[in-house]
mmCIF file of N, CA, C and O in Angstrom:
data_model
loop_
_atom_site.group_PDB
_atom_site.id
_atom_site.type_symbol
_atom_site.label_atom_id
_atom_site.label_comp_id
_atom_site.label_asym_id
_atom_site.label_seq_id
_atom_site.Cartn_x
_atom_site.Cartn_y
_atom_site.Cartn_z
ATOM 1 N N UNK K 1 -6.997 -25.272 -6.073
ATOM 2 C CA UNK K 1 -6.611 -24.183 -5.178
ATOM 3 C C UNK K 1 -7.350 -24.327 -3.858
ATOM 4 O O UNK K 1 -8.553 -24.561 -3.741
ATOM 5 N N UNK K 2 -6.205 -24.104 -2.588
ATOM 6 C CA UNK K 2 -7.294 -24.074 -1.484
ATOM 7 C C UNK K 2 -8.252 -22.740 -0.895
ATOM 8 O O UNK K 2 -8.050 -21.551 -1.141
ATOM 9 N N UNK K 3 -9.108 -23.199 -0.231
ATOM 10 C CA UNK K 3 -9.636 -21.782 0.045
ATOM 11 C C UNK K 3 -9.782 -21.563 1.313
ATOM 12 O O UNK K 3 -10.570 -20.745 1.788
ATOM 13 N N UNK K 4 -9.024 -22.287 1.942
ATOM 14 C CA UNK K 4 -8.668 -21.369 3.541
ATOM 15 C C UNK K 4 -9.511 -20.305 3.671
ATOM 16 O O UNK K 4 -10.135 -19.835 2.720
ATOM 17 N N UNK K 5 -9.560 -19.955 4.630
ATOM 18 C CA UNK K 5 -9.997 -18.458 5.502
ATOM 19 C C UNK K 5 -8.765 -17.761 5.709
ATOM 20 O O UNK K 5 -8.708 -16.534 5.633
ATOM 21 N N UNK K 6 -7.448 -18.718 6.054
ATOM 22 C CA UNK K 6 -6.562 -17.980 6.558
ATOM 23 C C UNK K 6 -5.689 -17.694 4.724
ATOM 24 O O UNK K 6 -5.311 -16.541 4.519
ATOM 25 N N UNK K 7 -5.552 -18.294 4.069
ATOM 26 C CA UNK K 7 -4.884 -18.104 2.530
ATOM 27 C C UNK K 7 -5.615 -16.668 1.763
ATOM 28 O O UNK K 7 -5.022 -15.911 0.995
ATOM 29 N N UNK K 8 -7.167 -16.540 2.249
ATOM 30 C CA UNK K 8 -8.255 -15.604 1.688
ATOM 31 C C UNK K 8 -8.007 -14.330 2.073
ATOM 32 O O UNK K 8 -8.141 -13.520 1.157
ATOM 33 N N UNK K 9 -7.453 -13.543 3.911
ATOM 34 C CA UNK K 9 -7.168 -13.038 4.590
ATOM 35 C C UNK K 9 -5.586 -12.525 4.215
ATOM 36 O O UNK K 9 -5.362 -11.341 3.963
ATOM 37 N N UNK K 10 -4.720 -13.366 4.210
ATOM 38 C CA UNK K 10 -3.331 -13.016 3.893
ATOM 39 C C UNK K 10 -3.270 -12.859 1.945
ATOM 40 O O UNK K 10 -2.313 -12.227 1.498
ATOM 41 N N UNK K 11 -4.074 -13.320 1.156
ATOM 42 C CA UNK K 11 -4.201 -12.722 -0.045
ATOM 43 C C UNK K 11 -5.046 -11.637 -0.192
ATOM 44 O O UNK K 11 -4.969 -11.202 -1.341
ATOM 45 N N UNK K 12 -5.972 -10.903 0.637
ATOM 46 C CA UNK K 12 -6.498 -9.881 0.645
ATOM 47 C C UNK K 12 -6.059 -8.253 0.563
ATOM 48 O O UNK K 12 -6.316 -7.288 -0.157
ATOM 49 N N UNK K 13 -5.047 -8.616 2.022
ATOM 50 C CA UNK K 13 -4.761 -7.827 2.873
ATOM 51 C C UNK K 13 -3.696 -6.768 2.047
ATOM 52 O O UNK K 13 -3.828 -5.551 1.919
ATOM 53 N N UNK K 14 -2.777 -7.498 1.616
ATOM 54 C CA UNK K 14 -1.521 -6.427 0.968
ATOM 55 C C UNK K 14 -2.589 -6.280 -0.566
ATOM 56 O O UNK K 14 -1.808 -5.531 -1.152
ATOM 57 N N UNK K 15 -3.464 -6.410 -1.325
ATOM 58 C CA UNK K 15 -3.915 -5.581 -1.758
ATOM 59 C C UNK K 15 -4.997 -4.728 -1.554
ATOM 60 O O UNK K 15 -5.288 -4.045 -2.536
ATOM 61 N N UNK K 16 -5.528 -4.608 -0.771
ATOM 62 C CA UNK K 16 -6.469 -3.648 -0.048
ATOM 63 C C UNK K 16 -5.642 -2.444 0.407
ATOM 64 O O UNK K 16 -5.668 -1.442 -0.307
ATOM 65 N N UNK K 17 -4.824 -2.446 1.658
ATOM 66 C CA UNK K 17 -3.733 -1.794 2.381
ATOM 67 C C UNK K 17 -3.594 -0.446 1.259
ATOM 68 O O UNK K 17 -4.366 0.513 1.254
ATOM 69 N N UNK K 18 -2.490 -0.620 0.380
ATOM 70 C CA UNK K 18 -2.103 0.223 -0.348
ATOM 71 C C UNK K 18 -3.208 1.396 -1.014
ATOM 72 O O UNK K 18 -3.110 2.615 -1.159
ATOM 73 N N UNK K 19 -4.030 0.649 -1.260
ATOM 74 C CA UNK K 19 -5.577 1.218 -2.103
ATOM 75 C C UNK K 19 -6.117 2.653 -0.760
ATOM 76 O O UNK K 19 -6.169 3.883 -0.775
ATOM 77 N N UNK K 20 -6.432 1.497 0.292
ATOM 78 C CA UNK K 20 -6.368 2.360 1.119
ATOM 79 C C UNK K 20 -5.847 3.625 2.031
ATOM 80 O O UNK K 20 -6.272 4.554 2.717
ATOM 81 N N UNK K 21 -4.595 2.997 1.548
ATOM 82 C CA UNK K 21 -3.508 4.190 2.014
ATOM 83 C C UNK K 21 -3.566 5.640 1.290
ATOM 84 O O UNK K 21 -3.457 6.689 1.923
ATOM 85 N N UNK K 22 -3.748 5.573 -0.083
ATOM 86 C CA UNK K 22 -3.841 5.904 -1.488
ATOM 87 C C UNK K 22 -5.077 6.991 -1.267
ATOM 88 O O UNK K 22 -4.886 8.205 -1.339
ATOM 89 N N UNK K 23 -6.501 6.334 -0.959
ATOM 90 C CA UNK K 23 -7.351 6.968 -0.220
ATOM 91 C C UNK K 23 -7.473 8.003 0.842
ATOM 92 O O UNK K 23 -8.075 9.069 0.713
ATOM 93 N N UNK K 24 -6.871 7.607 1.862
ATOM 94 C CA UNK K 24 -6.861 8.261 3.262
ATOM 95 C C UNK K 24 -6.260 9.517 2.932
ATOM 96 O O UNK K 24 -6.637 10.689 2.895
ATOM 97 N N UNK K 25 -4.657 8.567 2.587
ATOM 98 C CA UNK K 25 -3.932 10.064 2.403
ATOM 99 C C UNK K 25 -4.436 11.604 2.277
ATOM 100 O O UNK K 25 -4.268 12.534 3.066
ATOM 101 N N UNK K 26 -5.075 11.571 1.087
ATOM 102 C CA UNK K 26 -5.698 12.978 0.137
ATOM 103 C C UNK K 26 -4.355 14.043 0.167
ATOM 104 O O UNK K 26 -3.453 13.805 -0.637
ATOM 105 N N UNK K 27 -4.286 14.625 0.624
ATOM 106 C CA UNK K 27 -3.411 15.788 0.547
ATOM 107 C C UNK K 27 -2.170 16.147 1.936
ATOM 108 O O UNK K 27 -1.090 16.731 1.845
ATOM 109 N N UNK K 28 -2.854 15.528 3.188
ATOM 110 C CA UNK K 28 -2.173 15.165 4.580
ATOM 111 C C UNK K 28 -0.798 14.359 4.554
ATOM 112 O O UNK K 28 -0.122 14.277 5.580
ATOM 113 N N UNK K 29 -0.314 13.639 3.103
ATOM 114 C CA UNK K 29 0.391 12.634 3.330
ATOM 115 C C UNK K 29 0.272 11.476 3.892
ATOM 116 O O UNK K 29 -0.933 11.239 3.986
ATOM 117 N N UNK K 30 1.145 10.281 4.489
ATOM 118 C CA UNK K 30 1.327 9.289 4.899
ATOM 119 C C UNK K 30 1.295 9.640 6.124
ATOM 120 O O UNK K 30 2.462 9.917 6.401
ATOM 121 N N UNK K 31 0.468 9.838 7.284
ATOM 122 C CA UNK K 31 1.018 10.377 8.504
ATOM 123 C C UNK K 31 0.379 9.098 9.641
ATOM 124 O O UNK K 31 -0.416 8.272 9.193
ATOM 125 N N UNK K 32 0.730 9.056 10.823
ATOM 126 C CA UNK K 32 0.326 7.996 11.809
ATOM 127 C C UNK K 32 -1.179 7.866 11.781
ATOM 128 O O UNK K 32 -1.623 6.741 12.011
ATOM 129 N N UNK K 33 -1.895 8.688 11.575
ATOM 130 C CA UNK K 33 -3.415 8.679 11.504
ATOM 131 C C UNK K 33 -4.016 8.206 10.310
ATOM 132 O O UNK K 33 -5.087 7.607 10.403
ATOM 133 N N UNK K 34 -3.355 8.430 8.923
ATOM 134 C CA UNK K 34 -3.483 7.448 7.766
ATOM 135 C C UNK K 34 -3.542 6.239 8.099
ATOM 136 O O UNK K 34 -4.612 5.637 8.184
ATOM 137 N N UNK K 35 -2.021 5.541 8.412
ATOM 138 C CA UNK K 35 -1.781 4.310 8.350
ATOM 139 C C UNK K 35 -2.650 3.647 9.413
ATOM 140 O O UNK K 35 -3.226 2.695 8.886
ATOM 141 N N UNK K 36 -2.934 3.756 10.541
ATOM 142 C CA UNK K 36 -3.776 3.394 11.362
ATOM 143 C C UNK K 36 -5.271 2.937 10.893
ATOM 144 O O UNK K 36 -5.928 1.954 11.236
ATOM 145 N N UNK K 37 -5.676 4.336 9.697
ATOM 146 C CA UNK K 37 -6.791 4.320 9.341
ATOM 147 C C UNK K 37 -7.030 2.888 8.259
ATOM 148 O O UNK K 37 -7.916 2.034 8.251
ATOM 149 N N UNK K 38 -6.037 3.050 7.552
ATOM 150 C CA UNK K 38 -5.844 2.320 6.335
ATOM 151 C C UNK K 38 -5.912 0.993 6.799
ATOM 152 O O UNK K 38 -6.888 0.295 6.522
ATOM 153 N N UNK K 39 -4.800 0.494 7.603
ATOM 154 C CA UNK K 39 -4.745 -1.112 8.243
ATOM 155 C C UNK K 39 -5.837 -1.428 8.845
ATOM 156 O O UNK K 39 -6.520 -2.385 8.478
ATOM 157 N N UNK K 40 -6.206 -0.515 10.048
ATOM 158 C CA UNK K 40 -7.700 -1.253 10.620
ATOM 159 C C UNK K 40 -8.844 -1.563 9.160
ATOM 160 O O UNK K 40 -9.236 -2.727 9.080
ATOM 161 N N UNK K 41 -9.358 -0.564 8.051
ATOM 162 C CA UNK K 41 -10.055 -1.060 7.384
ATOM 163 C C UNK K 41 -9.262 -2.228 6.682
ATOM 164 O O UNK K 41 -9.508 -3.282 7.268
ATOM 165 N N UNK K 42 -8.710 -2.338 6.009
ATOM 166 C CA UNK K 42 -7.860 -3.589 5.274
ATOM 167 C C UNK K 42 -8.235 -4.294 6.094
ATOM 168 O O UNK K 42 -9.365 -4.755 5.931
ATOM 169 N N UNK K 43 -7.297 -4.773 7.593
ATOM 170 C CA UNK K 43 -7.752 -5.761 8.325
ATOM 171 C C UNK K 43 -9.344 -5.976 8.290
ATOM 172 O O UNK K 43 -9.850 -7.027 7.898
ATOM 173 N N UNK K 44 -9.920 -5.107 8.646
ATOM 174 C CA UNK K 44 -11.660 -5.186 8.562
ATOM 175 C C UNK K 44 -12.161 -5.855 7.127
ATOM 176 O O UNK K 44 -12.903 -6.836 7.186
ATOM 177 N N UNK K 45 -11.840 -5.433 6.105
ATOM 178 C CA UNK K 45 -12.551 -6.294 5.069
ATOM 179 C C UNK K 45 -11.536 -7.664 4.350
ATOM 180 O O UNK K 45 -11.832 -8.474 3.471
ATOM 181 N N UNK K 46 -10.571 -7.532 4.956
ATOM 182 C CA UNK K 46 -10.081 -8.772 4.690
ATOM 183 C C UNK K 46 -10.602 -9.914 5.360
ATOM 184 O O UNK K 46 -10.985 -10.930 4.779
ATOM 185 N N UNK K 47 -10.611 -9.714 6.728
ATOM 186 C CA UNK K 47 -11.764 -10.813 8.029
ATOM 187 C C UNK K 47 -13.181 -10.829 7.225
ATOM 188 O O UNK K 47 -13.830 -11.869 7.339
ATOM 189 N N UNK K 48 -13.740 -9.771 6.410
ATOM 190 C CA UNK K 48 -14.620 -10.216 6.282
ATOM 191 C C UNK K 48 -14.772 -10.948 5.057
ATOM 192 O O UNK K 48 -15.797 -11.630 5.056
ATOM 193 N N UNK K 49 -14.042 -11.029 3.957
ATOM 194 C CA UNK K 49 -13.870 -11.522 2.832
ATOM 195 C C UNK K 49 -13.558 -13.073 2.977
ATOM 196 O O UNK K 49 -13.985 -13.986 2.269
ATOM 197 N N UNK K 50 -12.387 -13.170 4.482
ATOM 198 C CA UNK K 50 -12.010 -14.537 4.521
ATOM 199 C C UNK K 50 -13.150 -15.267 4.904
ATOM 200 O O UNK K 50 -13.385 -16.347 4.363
ATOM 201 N N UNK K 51 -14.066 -14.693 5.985
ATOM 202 C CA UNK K 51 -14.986 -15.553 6.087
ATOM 203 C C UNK K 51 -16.480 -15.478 4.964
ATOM 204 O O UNK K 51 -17.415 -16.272 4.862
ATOM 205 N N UNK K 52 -16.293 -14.609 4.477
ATOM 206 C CA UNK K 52 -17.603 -14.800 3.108
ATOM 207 C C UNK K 52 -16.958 -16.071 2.231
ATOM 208 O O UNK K 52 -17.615 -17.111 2.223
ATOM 209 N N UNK K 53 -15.714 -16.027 1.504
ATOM 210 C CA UNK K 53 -15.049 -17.106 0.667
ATOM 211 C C UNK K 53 -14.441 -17.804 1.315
ATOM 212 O O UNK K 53 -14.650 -18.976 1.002
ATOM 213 N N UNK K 54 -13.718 -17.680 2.148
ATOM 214 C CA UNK K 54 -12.827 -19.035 2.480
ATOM 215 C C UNK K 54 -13.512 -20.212 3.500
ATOM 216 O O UNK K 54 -14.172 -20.054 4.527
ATOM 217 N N UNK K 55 -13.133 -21.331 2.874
ATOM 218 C CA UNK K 55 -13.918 -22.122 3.737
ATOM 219 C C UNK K 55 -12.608 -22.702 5.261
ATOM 220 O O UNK K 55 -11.422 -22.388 5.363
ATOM 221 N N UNK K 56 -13.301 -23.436 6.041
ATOM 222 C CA UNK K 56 -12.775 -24.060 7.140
ATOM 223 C C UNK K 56 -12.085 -25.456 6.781
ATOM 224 O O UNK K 56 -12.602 -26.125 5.886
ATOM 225 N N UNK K 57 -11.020 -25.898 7.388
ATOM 226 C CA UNK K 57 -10.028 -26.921 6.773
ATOM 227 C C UNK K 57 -10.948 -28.167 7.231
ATOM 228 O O UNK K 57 -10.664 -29.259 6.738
ATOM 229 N N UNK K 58 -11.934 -28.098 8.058
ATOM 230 C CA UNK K 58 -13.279 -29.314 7.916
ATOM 231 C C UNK K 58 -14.008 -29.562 7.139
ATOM 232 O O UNK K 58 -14.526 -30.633 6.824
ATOM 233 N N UNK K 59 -14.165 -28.012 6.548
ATOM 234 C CA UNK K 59 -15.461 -27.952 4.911
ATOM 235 C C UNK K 59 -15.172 -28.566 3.637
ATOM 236 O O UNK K 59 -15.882 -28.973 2.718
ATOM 237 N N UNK K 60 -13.572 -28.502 3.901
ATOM 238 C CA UNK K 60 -12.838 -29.200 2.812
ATOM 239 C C UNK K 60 -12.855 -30.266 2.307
ATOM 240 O O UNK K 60 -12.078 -30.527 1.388
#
């Protein structure tokens, strides 16, 4: 299996997202201030996950 940064990042992301969404929500629903909330963290710990595990296509 490879371990990209970029494979680590795009396998992160759609399961984080939802979790998060799930979270935010609470009782407000799905509203523009959720989803905003939700994606920036996803994006945020997915960047950071890709670069804790995934290596660089040089490291390889």
């Amino acid at each position: 299996m490879t371990r990209s940064r970029v494979l680590w990042f795009l396998l992160v992301l759609p399961l984080v997202t939802p979790l998060l969404l799930a979270a935010f929500a609470e009782g407000d629903g799905l509203t523009r201030q959720v989803w905003a909330d939700s994606i920036t963290v996803a994006v945020a710990i997915a960047v950071g996950n890709a670069l804790i595990w995934g290596k660089r296509e040089s490291e390889q």
